[in-house]
Tab-separated table of C-alpha atoms in Angstrom:
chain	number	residue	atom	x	y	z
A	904	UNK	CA	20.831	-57.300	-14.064
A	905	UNK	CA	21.380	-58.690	-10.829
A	906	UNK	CA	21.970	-55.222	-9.301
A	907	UNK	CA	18.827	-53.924	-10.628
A	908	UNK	CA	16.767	-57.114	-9.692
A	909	UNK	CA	18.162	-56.508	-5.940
A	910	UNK	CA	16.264	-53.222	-5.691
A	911	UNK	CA	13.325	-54.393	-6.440
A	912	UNK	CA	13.703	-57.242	-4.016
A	913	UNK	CA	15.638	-55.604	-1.322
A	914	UNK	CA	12.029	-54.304	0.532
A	915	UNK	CA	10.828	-57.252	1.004
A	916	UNK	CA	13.711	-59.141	2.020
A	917	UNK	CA	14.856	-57.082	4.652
A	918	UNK	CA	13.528	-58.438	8.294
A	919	UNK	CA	12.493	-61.794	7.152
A	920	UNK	CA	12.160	-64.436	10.062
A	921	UNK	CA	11.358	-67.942	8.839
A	922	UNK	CA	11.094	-70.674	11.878
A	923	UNK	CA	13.988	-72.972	11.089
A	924	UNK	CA	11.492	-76.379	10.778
A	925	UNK	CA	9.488	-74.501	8.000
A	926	UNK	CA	9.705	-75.182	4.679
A	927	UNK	CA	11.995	-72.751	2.820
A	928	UNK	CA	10.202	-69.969	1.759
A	929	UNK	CA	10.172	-68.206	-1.636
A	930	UNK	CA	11.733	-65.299	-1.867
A	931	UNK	CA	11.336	-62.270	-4.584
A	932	UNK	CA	14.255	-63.589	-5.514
A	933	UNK	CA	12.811	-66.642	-6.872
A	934	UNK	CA	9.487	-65.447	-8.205
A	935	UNK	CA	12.000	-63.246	-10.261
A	936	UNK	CA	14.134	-65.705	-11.438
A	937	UNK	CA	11.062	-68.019	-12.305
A	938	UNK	CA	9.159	-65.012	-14.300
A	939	UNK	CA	12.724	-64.679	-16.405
A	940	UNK	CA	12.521	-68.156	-17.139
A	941	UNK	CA	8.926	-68.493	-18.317
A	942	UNK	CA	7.466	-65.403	-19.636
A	943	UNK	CA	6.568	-65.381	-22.933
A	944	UNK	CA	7.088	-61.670	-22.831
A	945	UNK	CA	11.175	-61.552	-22.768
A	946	UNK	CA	11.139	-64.691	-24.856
A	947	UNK	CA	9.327	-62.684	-27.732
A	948	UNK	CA	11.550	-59.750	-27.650
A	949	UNK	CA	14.870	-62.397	-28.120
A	950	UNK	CA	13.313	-64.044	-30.749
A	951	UNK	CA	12.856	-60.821	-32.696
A	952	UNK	CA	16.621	-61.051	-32.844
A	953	UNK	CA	16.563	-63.556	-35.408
A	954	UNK	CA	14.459	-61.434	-37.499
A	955	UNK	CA	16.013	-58.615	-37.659
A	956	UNK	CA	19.427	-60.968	-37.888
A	957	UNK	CA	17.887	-61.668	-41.309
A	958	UNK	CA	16.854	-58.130	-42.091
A	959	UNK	CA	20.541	-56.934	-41.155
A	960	UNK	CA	21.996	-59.811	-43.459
A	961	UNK	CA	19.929	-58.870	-46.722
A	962	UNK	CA	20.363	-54.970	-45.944
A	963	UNK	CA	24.358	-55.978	-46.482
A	964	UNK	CA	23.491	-57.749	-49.960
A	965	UNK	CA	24.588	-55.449	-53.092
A	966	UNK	CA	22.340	-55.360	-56.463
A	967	UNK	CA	22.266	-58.695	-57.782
A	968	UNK	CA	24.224	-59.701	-60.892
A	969	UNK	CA	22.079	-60.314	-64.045
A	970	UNK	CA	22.662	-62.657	-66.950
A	971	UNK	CA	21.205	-62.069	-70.211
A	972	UNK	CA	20.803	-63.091	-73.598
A	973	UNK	CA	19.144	-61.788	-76.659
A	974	UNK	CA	18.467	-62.489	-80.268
A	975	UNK	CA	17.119	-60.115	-83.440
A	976	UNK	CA	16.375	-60.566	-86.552
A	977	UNK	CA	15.604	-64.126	-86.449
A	978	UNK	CA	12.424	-65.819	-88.079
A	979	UNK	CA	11.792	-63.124	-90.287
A	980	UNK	CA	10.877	-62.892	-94.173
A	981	UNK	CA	13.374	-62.537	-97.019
A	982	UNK	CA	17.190	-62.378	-95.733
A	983	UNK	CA	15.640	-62.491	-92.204
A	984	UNK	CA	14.068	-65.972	-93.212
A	985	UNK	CA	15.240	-68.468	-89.819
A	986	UNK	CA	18.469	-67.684	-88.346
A	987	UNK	CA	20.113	-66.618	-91.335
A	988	UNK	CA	20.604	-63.357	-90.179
A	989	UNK	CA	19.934	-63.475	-86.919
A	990	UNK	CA	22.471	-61.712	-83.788
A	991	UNK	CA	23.024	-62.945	-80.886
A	992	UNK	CA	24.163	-60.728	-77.353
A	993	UNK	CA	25.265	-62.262	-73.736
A	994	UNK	CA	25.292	-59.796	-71.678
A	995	UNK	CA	25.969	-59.367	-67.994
A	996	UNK	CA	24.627	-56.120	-66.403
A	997	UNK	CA	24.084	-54.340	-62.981
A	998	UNK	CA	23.289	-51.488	-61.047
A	999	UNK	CA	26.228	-49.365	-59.343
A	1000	UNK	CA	24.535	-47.488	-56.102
A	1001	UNK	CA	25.109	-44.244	-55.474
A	1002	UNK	CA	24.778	-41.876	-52.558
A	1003	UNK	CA	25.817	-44.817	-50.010
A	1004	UNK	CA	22.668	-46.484	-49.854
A	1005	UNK	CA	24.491	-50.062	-48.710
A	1006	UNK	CA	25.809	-47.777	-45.499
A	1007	UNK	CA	22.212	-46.279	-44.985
A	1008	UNK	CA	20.615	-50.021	-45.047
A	1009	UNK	CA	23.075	-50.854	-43.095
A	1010	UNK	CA	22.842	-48.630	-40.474
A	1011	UNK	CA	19.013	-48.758	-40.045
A	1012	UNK	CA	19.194	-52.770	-39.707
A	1013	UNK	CA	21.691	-52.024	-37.278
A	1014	UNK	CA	19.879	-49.805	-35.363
A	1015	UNK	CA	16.978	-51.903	-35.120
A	1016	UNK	CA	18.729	-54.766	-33.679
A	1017	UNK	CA	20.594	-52.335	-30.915
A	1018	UNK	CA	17.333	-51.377	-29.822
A	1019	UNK	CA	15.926	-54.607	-28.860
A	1020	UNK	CA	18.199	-54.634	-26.016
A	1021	UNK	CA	16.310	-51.553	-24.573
A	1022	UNK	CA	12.977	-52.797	-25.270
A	1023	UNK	CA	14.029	-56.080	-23.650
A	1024	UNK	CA	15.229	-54.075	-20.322
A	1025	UNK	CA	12.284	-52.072	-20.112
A	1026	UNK	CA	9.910	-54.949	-20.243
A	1027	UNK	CA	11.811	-57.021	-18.005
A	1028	UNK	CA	11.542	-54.274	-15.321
A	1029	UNK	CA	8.033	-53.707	-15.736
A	1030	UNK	CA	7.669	-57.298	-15.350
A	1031	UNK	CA	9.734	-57.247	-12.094
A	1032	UNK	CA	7.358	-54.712	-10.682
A	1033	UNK	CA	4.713	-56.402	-11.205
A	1034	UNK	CA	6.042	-59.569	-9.723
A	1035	UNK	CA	6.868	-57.661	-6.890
A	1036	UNK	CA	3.530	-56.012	-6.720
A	1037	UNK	CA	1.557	-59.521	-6.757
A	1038	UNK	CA	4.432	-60.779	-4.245
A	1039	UNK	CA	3.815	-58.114	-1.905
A	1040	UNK	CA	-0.197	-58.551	-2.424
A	1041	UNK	CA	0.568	-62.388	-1.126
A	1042	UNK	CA	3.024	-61.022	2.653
A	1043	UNK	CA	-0.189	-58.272	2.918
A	1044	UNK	CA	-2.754	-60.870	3.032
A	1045	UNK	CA	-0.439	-63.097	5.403
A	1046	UNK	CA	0.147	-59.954	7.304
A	1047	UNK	CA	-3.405	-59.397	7.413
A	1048	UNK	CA	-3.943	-62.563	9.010
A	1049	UNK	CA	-1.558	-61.901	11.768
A	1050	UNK	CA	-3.475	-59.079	12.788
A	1051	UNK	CA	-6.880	-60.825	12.564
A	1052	UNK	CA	-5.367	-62.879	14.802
A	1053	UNK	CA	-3.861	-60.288	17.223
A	1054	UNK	CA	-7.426	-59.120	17.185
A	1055	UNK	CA	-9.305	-62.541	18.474
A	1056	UNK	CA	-6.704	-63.217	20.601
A	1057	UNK	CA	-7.661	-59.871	22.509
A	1058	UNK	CA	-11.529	-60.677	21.304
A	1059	UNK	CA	-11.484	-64.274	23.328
A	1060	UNK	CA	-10.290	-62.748	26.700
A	1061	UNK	CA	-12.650	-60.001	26.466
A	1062	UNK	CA	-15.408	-62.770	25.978
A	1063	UNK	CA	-13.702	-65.059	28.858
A	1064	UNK	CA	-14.121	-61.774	31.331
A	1065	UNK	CA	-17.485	-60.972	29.947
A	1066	UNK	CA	-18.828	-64.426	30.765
A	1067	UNK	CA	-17.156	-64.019	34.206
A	1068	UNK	CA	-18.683	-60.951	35.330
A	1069	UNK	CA	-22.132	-62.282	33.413
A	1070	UNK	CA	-22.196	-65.692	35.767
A	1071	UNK	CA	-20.962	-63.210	39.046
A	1072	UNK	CA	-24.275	-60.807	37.956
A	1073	UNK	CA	-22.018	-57.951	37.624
A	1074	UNK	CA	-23.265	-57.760	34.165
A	1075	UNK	CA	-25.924	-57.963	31.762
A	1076	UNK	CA	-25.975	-61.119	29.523
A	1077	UNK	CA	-25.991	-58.101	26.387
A	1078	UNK	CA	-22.576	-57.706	27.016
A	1079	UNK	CA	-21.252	-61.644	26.753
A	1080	UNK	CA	-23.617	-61.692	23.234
A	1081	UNK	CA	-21.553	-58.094	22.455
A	1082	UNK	CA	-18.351	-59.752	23.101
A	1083	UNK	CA	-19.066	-62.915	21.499
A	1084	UNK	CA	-20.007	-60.909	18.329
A	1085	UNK	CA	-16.977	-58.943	18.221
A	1086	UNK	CA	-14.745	-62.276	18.141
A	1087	UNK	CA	-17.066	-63.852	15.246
A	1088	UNK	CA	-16.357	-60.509	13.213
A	1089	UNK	CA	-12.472	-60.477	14.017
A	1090	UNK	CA	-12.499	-64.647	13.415
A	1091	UNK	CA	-15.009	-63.077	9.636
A	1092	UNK	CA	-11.631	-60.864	9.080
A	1093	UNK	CA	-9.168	-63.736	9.182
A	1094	UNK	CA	-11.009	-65.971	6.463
A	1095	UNK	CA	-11.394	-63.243	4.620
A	1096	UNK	CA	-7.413	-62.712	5.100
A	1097	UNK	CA	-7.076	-66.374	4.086
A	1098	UNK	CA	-9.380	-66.304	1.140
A	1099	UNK	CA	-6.970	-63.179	-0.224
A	1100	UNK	CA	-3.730	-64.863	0.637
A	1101	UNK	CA	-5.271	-68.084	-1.649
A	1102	UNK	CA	-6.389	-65.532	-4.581
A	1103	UNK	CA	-2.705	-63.546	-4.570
A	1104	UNK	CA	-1.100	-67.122	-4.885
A	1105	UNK	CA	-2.867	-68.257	-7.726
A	1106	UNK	CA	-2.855	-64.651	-9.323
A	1107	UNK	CA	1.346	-64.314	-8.590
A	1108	UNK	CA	1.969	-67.929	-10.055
A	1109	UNK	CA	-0.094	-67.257	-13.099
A	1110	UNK	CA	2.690	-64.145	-14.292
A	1111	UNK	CA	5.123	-67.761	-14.937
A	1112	UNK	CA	2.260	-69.903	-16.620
A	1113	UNK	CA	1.604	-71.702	-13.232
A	1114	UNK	CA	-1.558	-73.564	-12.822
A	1115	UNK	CA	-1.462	-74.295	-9.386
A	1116	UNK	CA	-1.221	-71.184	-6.597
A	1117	UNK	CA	2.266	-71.197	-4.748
A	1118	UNK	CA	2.680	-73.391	-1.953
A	1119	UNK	CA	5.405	-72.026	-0.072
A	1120	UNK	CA	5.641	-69.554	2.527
A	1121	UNK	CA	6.629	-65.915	1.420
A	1122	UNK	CA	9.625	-64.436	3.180
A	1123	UNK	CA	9.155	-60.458	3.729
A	1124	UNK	CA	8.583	-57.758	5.918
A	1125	UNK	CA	6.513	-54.774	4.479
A	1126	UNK	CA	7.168	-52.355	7.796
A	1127	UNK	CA	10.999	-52.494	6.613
A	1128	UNK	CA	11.095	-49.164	4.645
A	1129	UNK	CA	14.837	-48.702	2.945
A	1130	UNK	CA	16.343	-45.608	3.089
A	1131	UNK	CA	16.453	-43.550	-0.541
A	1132	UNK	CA	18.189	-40.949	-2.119
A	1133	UNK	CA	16.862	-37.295	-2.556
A	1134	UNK	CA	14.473	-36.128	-5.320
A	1135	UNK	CA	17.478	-34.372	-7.493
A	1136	UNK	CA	19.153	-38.046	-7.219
A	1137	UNK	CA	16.482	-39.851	-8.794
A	1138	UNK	CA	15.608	-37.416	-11.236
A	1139	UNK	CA	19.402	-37.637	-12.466
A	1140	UNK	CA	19.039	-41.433	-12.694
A	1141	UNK	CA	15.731	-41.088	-14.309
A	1142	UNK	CA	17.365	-39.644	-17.326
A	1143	UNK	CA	19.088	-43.064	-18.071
A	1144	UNK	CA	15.479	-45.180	-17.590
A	1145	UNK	CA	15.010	-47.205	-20.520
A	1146	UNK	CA	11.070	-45.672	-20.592
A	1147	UNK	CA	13.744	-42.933	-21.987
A	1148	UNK	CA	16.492	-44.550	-23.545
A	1149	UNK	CA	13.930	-46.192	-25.965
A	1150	UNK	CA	13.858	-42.942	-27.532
A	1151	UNK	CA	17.315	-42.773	-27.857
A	1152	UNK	CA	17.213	-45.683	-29.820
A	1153	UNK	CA	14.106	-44.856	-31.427
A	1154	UNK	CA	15.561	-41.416	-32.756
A	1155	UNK	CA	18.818	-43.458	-34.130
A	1156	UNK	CA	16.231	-45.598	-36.028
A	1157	UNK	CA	14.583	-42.264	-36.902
A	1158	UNK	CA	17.516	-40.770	-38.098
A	1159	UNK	CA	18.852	-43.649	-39.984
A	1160	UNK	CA	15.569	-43.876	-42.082
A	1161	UNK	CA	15.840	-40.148	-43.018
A	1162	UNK	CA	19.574	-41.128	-44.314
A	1163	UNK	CA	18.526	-43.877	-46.484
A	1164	UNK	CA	15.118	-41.416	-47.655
A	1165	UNK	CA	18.166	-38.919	-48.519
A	1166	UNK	CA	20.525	-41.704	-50.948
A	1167	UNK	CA	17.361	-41.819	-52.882
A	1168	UNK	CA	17.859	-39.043	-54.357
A	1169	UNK	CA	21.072	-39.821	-55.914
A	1170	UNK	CA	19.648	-41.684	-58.945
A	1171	UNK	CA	21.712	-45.388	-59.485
A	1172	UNK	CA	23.901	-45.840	-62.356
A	1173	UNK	CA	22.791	-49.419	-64.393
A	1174	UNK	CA	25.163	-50.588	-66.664
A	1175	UNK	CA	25.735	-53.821	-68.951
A	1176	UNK	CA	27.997	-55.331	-71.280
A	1177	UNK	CA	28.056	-57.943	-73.407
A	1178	UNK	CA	29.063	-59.958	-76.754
A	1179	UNK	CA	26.859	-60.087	-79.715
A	1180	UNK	CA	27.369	-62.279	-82.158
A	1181	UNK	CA	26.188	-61.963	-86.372
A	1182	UNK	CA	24.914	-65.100	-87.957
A	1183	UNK	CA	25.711	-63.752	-91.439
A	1184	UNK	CA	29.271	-62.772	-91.160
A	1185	UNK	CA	29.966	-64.973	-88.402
A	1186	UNK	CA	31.769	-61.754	-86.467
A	1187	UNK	CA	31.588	-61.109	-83.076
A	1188	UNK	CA	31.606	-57.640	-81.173
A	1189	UNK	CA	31.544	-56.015	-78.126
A	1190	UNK	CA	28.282	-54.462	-76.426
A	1191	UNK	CA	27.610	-52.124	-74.075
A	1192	UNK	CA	25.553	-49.454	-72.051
A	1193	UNK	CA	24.561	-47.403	-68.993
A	1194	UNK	CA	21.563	-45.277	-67.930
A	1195	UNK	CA	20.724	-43.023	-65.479
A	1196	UNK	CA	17.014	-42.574	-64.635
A	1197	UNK	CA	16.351	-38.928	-64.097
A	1198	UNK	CA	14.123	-36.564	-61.270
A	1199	UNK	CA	15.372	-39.023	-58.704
A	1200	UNK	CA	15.494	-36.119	-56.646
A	1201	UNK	CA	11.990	-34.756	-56.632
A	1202	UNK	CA	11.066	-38.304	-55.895
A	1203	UNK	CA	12.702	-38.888	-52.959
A	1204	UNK	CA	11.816	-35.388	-51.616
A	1205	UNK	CA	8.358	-36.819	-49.915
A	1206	UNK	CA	9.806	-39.444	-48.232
A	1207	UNK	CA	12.351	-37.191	-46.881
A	1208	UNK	CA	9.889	-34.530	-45.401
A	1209	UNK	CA	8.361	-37.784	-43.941
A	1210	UNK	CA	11.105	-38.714	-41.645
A	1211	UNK	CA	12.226	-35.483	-40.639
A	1212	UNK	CA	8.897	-34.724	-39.755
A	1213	UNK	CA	9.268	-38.340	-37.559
A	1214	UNK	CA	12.241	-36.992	-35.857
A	1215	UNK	CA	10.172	-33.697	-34.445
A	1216	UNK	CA	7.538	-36.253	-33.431
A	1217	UNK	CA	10.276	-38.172	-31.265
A	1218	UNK	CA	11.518	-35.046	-29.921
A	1219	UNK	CA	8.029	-33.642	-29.095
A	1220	UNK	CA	7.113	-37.272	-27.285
A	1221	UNK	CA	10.459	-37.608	-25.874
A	1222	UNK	CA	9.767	-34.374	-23.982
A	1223	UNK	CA	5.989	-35.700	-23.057
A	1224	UNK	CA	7.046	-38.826	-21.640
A	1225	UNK	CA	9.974	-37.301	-19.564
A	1226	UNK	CA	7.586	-34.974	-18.034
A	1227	UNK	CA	5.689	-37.867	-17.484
A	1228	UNK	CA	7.999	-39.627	-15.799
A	1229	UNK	CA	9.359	-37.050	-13.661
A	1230	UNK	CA	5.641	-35.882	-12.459
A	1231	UNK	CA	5.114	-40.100	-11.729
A	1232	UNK	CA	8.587	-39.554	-9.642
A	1233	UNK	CA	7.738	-36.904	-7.958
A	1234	UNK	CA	4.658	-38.615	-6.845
A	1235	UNK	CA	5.845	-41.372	-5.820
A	1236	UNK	CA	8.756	-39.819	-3.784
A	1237	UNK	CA	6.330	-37.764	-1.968
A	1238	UNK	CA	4.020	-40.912	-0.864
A	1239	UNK	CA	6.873	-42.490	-0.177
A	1240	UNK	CA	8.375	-40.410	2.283
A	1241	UNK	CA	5.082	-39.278	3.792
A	1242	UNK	CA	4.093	-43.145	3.985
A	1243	UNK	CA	7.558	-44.144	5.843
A	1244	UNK	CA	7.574	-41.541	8.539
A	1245	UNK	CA	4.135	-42.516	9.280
A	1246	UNK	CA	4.943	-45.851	9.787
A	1247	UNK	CA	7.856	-45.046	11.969
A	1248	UNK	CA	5.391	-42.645	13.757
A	1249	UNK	CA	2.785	-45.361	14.472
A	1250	UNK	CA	5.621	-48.219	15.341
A	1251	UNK	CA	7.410	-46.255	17.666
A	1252	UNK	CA	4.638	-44.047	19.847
A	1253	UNK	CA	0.959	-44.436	19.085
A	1254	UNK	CA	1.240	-48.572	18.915
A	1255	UNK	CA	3.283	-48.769	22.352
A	1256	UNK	CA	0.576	-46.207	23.991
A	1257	UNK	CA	-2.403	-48.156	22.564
A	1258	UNK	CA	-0.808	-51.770	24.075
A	1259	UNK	CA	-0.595	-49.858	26.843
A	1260	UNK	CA	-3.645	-48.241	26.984
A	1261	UNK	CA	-5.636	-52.119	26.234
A	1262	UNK	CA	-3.748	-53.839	28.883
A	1263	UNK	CA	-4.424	-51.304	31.771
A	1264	UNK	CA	-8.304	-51.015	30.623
A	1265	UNK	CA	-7.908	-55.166	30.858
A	1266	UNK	CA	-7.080	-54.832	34.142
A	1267	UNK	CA	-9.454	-52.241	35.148
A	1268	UNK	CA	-12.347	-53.965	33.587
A	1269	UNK	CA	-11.622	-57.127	35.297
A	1270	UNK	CA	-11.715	-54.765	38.759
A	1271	UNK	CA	-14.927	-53.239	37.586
A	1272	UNK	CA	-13.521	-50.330	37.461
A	1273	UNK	CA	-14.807	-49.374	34.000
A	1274	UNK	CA	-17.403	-50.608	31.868
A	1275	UNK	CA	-17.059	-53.118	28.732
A	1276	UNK	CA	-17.500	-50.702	25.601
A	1277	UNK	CA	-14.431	-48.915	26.799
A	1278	UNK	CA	-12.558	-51.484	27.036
A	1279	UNK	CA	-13.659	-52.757	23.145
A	1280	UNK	CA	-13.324	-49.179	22.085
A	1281	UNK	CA	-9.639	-49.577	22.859
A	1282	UNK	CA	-9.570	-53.103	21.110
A	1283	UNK	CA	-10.629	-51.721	18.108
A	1284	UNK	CA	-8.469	-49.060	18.276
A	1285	UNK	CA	-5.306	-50.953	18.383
A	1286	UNK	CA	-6.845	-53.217	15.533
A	1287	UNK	CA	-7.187	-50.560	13.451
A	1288	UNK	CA	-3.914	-48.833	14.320
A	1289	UNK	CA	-2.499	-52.056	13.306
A	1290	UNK	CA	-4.423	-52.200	9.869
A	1291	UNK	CA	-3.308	-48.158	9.228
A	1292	UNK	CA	0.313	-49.432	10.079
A	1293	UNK	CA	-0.068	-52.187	7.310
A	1294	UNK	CA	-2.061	-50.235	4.796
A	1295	UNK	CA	0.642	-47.053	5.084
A	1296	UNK	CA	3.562	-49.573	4.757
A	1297	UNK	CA	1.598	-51.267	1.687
A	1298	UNK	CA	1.517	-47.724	0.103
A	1299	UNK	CA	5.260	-46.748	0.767
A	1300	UNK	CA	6.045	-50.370	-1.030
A	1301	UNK	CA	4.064	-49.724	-4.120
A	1302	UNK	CA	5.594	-46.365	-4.322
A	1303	UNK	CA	9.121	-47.774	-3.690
A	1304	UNK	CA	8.633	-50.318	-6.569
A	1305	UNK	CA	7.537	-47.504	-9.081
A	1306	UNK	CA	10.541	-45.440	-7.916
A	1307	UNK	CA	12.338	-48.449	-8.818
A	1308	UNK	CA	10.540	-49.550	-12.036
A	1309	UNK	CA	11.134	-45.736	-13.409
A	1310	UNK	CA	14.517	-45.520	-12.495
A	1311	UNK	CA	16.154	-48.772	-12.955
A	1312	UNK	CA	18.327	-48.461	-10.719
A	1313	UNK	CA	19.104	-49.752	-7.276
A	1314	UNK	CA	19.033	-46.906	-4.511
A	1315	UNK	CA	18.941	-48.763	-0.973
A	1316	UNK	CA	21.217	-46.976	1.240
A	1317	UNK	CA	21.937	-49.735	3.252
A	1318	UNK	CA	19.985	-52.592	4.927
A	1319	UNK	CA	20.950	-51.047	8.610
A	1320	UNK	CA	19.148	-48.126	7.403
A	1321	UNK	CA	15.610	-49.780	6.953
A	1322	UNK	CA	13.040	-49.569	9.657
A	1323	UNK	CA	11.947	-52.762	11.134
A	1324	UNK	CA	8.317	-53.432	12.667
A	1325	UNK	CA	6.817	-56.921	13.827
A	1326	UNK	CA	2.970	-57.086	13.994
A	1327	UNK	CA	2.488	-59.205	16.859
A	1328	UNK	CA	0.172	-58.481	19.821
């Protein structure tokens, strides 16, 4: 469990830097551990265990014992007057199965119960990706924000050297008001940041029945992109996904149903004995008797057509969702991949040229050497370059997580392996 919980939250953690006076931040970690704890979700599938606890125990019970009694000729006419002649039987009596129906209950109650544990794993990873969906929603918003604020930053010094060369009557008062615009729109993009970070709180503390948003900082970088394995690996761990495995189980529950349909054809011997006793004489003698009930065979044929027709269902849907799967796999591998090397791509050459680009058009604008739209065009164009950087990254997580979510397994090569990225200006 904890293996598989450390993939999901292995993205998110890498490249983490937390100022040392802050208050500790929550990790994926702990949303995890906190949606274990308090979903009703997981809670419902163990209490099912009880149930079919119960099931299992009466599915072991044989065909009860019966005690009898019986009296004839009593309370009759003539000799039959009262008890006079009047018998008496105790008997005891029973049914003997046949065709191992106490092994076929048995083994579908069984059955039942092992496949809780799958159904539990699968919806306790589909609850992890969620969580980490809604935790990475909360670090994009916060990331958001940073860049916002990368863009006023470069927003107020254009409007400090617009006002300069306004009051030197190098330029037109159209250009301060410009300026001052563009600031007011990048300052727009930051609440709007914070008004999404607020919403993502409240919505990730809701999946553990929190009423209030979370408070503390998030811990996560979303430019640190793991390393993962190759198409043909995941497809050979996607084979042991409990999406799949259910149907493992499901066809063992299947097949266990069509074994009890078949003992009902073997009709069930009843049987009873007893003592009767003859008022008249006062003697005493044994009783006894079976039967058999007959065409138990014909009857049972239905039911049996019905579960092996079941079983070709499973098959038929096992195939369907594997398909499924592996299409959703191949997908996401794709977007992955594409969606890393882009961010590497945008980290390492066109963000470094754009920086570049800004400061010298800074420093020519200043000069007068150039006028102020080209100077904003570049502004916005690191902005933006910024915002593709995030929204790429944002893309390669949520295809990371399904990777993860489908395969259930933890494939992070190694944290050395991830690439890093800061947003700063």
């Amino acid at each position: 469990m904890q293996v598989r919980r450390a993939a999901l939250a292995a993205w998110l953690l890498l490249g983490a830097g937390i100022p040392a006076w802050a208050v500790d931040p929550m990790t994926l970690d702990d949303a995890f551990d906190r949606v274990a704890q308090a979903h009703p979700d997981l809670r419902l599938v163990q209490a099912r265990t009880a149930v079919l606890a119960a099931e299992h125990e009466g599915a072991n019970q044989r065909p009860p014992w019966t005690l009898g009694a019986e009296v004839e000729n009593a309370l009759g006419t003539g000799d039959a007057r009262g008890l006079d002649s009047a018998e008496f039987t105790v008997s005891l009596s029973s049914v003997l199965e046949r065709g191992g129906k106490l092994d076929a209950r048995r083994a579908l109650a069984q059955s039942r119960i092992d496949a809780l544990a799958v159904q539990r794993e699968a919806r306790r990873l589909d609850l992890l990706a969620e969580t980490a969906r809604r935790y990475l929603a909360l670090v994009a918003a916060d990331k958001a924000a940073k860049i916002a604020q990368v863009d006023i930053q470069q927003r107020q010094r254009t409007v400090a050297a617009a006002r300069q060369r306004v009051q030197a009557g190098a330029s037109p008062e159209s250009v301060l008001l410009t300026a001052q615009a563009a600031l007011a729109r990048a300052e727009l993009a930051q609440a709007r940041a914070s008004q999404q970070a607020s919403a993502a709180r409240q919505h990730l503390a809701a999946l553990w029945g929190g009423r209030e948003p979370v408070s503390a900082p998030v811990a996560g970088n979303p430019l640190a992109l793991p390393a993962i394995g190759s198409l043909e690996t995941l497809s050979s761990e996607l084979q042991r996904s409990p999406e799949l495995a259910q149907f493992v189980d499901e066809r063992r529950i299947a097949e266990a149903r069509l074994n009890l349909a078949r003992t009902a054809g073997t009709s069930d011997l009843a049987w009873q004995v007893g003592v009767r006793r003859m008022q008249d004489t006062s003697d005493t003698a044994l009783v006894g008797g079976i039967s058999l009930p007959l065409g138990a065979r014909s009857r049972a044929q239905p039911e049996i057509r019905a579960a092996e027709a079941e079983l070709e269902v499973l098959s038929i849907e096992r195939e369907a969702q594997g398909m499924a799967l592996y299409s959703t796999l191949v997908e996401a591998h794709g977007r992955y991949t594409v969606a890393r090397d882009e961010v590497a791509r945008l980290q390492d050459d066109v963000l470094p040229k754009l920086t570049k680009a800004e400061q010298a058009a800074e420093r020519a604008y200043r000069a007068g050497a150039i006028g102020y739209l080209e100077w904003a065009q570049l502004q916005s164009e690191r902005t933006a370059a910024l915002q593709q950087q995030l929204d790429v990254a944002l893309d390669a997580q949520r295809a990371l997580i399904e990777i993860q979510r489908l395969t259930g397994q933890a494939m992070v090569a190694s944290a050395a392996a991830a690439t890093s990225g800061e947003l700063t200006p």
